[in-house]
Short mmCIF file of C-alpha atoms and ligand atoms in Angstrom, two decimals:
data_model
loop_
_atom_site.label_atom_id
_atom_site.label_comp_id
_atom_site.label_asym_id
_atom_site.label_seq_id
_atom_site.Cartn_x
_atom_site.Cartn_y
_atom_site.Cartn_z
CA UNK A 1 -99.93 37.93 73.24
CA UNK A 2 -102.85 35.62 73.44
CA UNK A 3 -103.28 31.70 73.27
CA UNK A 4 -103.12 30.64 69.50
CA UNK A 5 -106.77 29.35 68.24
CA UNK A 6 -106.08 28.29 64.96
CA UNK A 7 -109.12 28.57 62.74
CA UNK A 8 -111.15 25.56 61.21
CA UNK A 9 -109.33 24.97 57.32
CA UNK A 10 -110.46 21.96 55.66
CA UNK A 11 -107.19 20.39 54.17
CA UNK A 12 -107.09 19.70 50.79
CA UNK A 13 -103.33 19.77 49.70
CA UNK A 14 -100.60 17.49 49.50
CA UNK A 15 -100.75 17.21 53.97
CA UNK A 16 -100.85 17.69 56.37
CA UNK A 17 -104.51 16.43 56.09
CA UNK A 18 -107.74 16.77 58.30
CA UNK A 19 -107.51 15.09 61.30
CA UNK A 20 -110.58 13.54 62.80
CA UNK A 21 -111.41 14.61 65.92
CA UNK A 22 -111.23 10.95 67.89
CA UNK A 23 -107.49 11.70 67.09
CA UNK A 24 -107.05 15.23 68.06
CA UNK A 25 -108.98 13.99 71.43
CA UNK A 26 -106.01 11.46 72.20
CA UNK A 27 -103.76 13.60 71.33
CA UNK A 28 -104.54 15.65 74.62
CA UNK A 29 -104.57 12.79 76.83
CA UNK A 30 -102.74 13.13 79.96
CA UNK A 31 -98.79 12.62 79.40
CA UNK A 32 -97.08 9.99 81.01
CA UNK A 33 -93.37 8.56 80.90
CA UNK A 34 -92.14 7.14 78.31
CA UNK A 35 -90.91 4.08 79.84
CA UNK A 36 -94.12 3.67 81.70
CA UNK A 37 -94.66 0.20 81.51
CA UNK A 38 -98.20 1.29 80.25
CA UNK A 39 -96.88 3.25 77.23
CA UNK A 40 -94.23 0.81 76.69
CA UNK A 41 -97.42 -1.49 76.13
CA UNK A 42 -99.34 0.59 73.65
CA UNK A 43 -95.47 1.49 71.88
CA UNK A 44 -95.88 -2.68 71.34
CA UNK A 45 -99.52 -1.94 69.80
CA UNK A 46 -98.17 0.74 67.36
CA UNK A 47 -95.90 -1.62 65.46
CA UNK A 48 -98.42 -3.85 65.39
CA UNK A 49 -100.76 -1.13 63.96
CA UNK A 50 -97.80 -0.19 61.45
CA UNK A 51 -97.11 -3.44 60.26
CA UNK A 52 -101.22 -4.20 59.28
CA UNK A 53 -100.80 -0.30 57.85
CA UNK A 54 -97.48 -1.39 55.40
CA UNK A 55 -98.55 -5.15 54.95
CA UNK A 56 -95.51 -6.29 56.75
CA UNK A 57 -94.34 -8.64 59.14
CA UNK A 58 -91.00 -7.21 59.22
CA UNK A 59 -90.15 -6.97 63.07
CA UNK A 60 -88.15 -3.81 62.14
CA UNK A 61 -91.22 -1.53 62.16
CA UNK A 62 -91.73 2.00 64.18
CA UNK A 63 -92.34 5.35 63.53
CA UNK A 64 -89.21 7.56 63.58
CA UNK A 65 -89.63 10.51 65.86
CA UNK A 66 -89.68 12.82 63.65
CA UNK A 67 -91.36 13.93 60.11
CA UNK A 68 -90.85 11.79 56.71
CA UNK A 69 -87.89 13.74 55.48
CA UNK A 70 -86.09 12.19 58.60
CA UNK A 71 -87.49 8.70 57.83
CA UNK A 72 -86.28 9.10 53.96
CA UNK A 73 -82.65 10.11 56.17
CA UNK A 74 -82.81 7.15 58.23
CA UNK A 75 -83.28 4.74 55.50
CA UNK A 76 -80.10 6.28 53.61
CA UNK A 77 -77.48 6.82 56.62
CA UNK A 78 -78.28 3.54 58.00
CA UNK A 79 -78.23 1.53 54.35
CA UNK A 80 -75.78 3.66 52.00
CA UNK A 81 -71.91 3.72 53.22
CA UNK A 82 -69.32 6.01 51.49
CA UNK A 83 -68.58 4.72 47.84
CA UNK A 84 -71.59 3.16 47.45
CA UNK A 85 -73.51 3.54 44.39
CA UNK A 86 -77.37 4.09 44.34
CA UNK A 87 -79.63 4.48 42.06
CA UNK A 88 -82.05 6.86 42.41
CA UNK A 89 -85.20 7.17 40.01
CA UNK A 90 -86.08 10.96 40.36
CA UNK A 91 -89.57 12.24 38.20
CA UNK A 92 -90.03 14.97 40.90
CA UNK A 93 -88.97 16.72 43.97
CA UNK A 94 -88.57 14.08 46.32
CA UNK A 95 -86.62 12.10 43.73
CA UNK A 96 -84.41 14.61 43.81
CA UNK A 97 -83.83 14.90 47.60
CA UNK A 98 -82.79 11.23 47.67
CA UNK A 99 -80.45 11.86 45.81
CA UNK A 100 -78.60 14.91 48.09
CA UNK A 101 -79.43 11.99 50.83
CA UNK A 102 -76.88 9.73 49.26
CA UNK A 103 -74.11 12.89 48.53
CA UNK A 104 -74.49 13.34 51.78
CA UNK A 105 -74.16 9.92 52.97
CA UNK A 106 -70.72 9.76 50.82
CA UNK A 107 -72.66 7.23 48.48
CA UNK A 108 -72.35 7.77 44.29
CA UNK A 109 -75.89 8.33 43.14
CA UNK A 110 -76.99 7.21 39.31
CA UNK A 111 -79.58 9.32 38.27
CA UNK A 112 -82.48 8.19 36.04
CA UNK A 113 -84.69 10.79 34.82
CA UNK A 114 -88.32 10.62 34.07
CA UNK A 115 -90.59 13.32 32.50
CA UNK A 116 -92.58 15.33 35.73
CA UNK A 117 -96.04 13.83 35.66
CA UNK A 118 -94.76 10.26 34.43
CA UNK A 119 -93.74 7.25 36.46
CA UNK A 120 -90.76 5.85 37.10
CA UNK A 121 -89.36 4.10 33.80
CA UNK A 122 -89.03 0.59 34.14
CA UNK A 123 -87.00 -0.25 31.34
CA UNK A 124 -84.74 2.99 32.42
CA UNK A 125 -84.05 1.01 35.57
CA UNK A 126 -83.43 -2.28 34.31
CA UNK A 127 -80.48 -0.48 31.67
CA UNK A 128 -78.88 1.12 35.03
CA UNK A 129 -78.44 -1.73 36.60
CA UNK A 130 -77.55 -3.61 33.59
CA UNK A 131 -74.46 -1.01 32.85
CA UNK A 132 -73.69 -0.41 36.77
CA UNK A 133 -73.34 -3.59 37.73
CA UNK A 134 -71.73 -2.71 40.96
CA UNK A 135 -75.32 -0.76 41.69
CA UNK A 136 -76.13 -2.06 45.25
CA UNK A 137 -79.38 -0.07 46.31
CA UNK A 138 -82.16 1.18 44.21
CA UNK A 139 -84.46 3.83 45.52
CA UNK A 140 -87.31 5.64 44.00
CA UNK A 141 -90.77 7.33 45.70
CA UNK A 142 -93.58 5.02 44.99
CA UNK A 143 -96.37 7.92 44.92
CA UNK A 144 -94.78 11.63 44.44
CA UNK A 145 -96.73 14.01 45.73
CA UNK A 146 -95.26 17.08 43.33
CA UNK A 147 -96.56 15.43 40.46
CA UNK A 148 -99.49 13.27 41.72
CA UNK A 149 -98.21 9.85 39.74
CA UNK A 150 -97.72 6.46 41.08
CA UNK A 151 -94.94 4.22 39.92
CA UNK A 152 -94.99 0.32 39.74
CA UNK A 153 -92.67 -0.20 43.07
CA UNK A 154 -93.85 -4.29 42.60
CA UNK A 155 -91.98 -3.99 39.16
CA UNK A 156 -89.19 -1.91 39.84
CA UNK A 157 -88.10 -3.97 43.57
CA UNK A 158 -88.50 -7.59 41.10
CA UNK A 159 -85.88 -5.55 38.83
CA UNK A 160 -83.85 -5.01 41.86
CA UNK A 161 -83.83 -8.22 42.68
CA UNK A 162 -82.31 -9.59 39.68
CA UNK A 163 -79.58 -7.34 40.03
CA UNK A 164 -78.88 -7.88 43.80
CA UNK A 165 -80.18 -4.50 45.06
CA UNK A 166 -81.83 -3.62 47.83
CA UNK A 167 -84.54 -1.03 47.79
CA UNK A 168 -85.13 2.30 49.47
CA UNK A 169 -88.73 3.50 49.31
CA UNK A 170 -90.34 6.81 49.59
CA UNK A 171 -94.13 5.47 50.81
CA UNK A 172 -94.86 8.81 52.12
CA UNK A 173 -97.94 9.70 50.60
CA UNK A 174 -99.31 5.95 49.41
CA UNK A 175 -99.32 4.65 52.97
CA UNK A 176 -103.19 3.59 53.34
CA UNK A 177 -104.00 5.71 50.16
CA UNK A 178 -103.61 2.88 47.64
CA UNK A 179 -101.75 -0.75 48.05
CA UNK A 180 -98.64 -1.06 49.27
CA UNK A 181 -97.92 -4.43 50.41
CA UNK A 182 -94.47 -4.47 51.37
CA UNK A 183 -93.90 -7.97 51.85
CA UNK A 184 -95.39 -9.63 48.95
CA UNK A 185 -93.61 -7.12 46.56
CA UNK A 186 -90.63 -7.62 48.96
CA UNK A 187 -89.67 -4.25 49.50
CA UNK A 188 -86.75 -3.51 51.69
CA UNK A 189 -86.63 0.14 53.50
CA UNK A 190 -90.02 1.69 53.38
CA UNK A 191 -90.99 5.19 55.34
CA UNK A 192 -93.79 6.56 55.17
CA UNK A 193 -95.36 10.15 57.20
CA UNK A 194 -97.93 10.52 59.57
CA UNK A 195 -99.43 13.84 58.18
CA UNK A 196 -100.96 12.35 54.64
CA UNK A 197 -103.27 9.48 54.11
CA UNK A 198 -102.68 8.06 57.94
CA UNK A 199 -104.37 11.47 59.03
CA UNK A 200 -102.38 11.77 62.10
CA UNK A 201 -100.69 15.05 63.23
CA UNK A 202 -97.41 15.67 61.54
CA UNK A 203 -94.19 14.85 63.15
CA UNK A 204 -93.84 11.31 62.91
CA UNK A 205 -92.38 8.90 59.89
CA UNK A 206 -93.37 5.08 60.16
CA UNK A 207 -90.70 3.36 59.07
CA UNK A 208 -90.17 -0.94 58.15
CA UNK A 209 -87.06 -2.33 56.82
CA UNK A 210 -87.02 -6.30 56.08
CA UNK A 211 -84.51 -8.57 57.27
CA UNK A 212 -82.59 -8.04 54.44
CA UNK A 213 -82.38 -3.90 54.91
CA UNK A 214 -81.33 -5.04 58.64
CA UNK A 215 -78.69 -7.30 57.53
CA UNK A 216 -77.07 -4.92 55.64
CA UNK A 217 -77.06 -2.37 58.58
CA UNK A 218 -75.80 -4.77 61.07
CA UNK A 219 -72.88 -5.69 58.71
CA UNK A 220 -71.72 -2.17 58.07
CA UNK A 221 -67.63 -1.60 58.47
CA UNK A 222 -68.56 2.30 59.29
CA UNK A 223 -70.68 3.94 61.60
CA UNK A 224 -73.24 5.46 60.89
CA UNK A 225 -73.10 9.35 60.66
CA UNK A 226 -76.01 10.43 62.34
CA UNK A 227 -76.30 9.63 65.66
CA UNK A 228 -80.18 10.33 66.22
CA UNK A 229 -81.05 8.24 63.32
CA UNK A 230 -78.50 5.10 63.86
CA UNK A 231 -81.46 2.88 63.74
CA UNK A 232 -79.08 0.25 65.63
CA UNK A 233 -79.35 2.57 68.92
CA UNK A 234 -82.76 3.38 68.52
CA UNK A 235 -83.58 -0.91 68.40
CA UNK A 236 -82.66 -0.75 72.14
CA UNK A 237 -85.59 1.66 72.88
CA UNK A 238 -88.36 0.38 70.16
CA UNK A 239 -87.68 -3.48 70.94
CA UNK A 240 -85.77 -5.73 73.87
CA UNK A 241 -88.70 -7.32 75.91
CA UNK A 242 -89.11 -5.15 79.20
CA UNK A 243 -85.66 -4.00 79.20
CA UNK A 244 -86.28 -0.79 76.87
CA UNK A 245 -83.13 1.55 77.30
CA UNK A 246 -83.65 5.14 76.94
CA UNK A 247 -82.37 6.36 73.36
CA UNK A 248 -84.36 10.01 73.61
CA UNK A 249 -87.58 10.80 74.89
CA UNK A 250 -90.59 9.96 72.90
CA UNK A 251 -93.24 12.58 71.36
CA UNK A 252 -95.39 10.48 73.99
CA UNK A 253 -98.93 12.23 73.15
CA UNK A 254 -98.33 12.36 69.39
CA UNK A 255 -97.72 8.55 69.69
CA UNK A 256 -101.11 8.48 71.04
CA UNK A 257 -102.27 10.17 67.93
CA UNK A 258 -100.56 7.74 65.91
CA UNK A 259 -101.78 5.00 67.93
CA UNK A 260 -105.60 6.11 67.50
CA UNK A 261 -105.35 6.84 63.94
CA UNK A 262 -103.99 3.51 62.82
CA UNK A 263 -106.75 1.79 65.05
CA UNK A 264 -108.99 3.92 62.63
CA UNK A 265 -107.21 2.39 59.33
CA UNK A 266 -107.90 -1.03 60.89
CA UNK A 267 -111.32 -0.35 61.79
CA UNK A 268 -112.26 0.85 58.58
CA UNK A 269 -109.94 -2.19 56.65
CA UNK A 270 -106.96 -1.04 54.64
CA UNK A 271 -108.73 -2.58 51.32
CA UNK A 272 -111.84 -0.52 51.95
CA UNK A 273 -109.58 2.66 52.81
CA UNK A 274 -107.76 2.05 49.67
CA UNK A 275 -111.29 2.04 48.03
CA UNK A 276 -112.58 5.06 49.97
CA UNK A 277 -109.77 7.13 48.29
CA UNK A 278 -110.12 5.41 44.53
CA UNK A 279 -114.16 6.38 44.87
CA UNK A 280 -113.88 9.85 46.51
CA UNK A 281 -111.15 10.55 43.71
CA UNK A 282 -113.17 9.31 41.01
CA UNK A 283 -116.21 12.01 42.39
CA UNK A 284 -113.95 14.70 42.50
CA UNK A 285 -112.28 14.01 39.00
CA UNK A 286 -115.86 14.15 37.34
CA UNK A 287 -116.97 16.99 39.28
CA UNK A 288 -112.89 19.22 38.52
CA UNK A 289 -113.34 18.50 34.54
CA UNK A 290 -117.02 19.53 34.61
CA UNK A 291 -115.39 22.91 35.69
CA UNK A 292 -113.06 22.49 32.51
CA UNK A 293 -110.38 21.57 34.44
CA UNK A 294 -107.50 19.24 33.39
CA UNK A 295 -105.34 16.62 35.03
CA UNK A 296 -101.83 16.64 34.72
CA UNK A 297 -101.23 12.85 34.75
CA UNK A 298 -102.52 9.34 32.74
CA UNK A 299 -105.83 8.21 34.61
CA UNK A 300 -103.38 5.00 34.25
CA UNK A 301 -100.98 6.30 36.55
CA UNK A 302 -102.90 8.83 38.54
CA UNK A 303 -102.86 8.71 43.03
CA UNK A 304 -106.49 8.67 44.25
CA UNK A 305 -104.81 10.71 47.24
CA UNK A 306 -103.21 13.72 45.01
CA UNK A 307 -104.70 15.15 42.50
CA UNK A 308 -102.35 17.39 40.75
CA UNK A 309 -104.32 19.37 37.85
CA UNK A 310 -103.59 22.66 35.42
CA UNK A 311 -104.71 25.87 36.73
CA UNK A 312 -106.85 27.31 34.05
CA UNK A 313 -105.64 29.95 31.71
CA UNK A 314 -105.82 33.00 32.43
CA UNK A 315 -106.83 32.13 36.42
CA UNK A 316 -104.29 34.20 39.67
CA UNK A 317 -102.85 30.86 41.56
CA UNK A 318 -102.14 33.07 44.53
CA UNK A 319 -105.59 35.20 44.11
CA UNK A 320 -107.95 31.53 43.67
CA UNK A 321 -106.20 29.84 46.78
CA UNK A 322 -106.12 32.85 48.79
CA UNK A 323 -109.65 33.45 48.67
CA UNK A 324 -110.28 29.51 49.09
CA UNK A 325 -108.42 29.73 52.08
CA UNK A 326 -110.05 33.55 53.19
CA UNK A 327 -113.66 33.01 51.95
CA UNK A 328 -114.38 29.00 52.76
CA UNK A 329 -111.47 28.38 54.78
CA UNK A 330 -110.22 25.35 52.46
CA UNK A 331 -106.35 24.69 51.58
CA UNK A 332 -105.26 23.05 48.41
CA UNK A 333 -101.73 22.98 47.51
CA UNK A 334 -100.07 25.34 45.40
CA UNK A 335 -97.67 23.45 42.32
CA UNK A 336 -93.68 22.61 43.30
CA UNK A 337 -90.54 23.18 41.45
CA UNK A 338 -91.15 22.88 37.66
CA UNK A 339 -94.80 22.90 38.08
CA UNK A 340 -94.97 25.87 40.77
CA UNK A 341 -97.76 28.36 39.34
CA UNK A 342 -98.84 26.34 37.03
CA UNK A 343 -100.67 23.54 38.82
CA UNK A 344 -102.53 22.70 41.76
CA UNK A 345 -102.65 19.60 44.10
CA UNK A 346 -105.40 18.65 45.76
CA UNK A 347 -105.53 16.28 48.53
CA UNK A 348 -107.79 13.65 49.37
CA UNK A 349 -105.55 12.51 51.74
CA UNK A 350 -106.95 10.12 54.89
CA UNK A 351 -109.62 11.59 56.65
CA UNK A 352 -110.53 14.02 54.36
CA UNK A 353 -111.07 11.56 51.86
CA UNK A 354 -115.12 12.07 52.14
CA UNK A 355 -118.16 13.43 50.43
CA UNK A 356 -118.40 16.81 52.25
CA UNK A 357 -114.68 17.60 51.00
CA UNK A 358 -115.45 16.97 47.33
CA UNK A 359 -118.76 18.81 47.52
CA UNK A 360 -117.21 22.03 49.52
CA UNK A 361 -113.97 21.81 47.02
CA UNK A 362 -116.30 21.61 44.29
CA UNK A 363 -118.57 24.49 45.14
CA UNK A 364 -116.07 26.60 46.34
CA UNK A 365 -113.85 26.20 43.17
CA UNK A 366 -116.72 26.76 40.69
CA UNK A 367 -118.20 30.28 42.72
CA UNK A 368 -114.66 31.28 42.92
CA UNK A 369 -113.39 30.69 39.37
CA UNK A 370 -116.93 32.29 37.84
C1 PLP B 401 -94.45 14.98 52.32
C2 PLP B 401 -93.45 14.09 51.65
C3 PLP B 401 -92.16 13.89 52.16
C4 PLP B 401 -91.63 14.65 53.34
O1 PLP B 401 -92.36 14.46 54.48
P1 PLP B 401 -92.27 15.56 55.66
O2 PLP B 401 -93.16 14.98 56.70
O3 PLP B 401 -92.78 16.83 55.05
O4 PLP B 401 -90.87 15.66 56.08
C5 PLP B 401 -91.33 13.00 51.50
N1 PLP B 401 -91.74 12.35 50.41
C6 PLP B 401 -92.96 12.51 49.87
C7 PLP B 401 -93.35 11.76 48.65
C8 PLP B 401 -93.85 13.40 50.47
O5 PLP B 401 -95.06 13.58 49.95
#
């Protein structure tokens, strides 16, 4: 066996994205405790980073150690206890793995439904909650990445409200892909990964919950299941003012990673990031239905980020993004669950949200559909 050299893809699917190479080069930085006082300082600098990224001044803001499915887990076994009813607003896969979060977490989910490829419904929500009074926590995924739609998570947290709910948010792929402002549309658990539109390497799932979501944790009556993700052990190690205790050791270089690529999202400005992904999206879109090719969802509703379109009749999924991959060494994403084999996704996620992509997508596409 030899050392692994990975060759050079350009990422086009639903993540993990490109990764510039001023991140890569801080990933490899020399290690050093993590309870040096000097990565203790720049742990400070990340949740500073994290709240500009989510709009936030929630002081409950970090980055789980760990991937976005175990963000989406620490927002449910730290907020739903056993009895509890949620509602969960499921129009594609990850809709449907909050849900198994809240079996698991003993909680009674209440399932609305919505049409793959259509947000979630508002008025659908607002009937819930009006005939499950005893609803306490709503959750949905703001933009789901199987289907490439964005729902109105302003609209459905004001329904919440009115109903006394807390929300649960799936942010995972809109985080600095299009607005999110998680205080003005007073959202209460958000997570979010660092493989999509933050363009870090994967592994790590910012996470913000507002005063409210940290109310409601500190006045559980059980414990919480999970002891890696009780987010009231890991407080000790993410705050407390030079007197961090150690909870478990943190992925120290990918927190440099994180570190550098969220000083590139404020750099740039999250507005003109936001824009960066709505003009690069709008390139690609003219260029894909030049080819013919159609998008699955309303331009109304459509992410920038993902752009989830119908493979062409008669076209080999496997045989077009195997020789993408083989022949210009570019990854889009294959469909999921109900739309597996019959769409694609392509990413314009972070980083590789630029002109190059669209043109080599483009190209390579056309030559290899002709
Ligand atoms: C990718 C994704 C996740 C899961 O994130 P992992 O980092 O793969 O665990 C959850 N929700 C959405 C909407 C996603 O796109």
């Amino acid at each position: 066996m030899q050392s692994f050299i990975p060759p050079k893809r350009t990422l086009m699917g639903p993540g993990p994205s490109d990764i510039s190479p001023q991140v890569l080069q801080a990933l490899s930085r020399p290690t050093i405790g993590h309870l040096d006082p000097l990565f203790i300082k720049m742990m400070d600098e990340v949740k500073e980073l994290l709240k500009y990224a989510f709009q936030t001044k929630n002081d409950f803001t970090i980055a789980v150690s760990a991937p976005g499915s175990a963000g989406m887990e620490t927002c449910f076994v730290n907020l739903v206890e056993e009895g509890e009813k949620v509602l969960v607003c499921r129009n594609g896969v990850f809709g449907e793995r909050m849900r198994q979060n809240v079996e698991r977490c003993g909680g009674i989910p209440i399932i609305i439904d919505d049409k793959w490829g259509e947000p979630v419904s508002l008025d659908k929500v607002a009937q819930a909650l009006e005939e499950n009074p005893d609803i306490s926590v709503v959750a949905f995924v703001h933009a789901e990445t199987s289907t490439g739609v964005l729902s109105d998570a302003k609209a459905i947290a004001q329904i919440a409200r009115q109903y006394n709910c807390l929300t649960i948010v799936d942010a995972v792929t809109s985080l600095g892909g299009v607005p999110l402002l998680v205080d003005e549309w007073q959202l209460d658990a958000v997570y979010s990964g660092s493989q999509k539109c933050l363009s870090c390497t994967p592994g790590l799932s910012p996470v913000t919950f507002s005063d409210k979501a940290v109310a409601k944790m500190k006045s559980r009556s059980s414990v919480v299941q999970s002891w890696f993700l009780d987010q009231s052990l890991v407080l000790g190690y993410w705050s407390g003012e030079g007197k961090r205790s150690y909870h478990h050791t943190a992925p120290v270089n990918s927190l440099y990673a994180l570190h550098e690529s969220l000083l590139m999202l404020k750099h740039e400005g999250i507005e003109q990031a936001w824009q960066r992904h709505a003009d690069y999206h709008q390139e690609l879109k003219q260029g894909l239905e030049a080819l013919g090719i159609k998008f699955i969802v309303d331009e109304e509703y459509r992410l920038p980020q993902l752009n989830a379109v119908y493979i062409p009749v008669g076209i080999s999924d496997t045989q077009v993004r195997e020789q993408l991959l083989e022949e210009y060494n570019l990854e889009i994403g294959a469909g999921l669950g109900e739309l597996a084999g019959k769409a694609w996704r392509i990413g314009l996620m972070g980083y590789a949200a630029k002109k190059e992509n669209v043109a080599l997508c483009l190209k390579a596409l056309s030559d290899v559909l002709k």
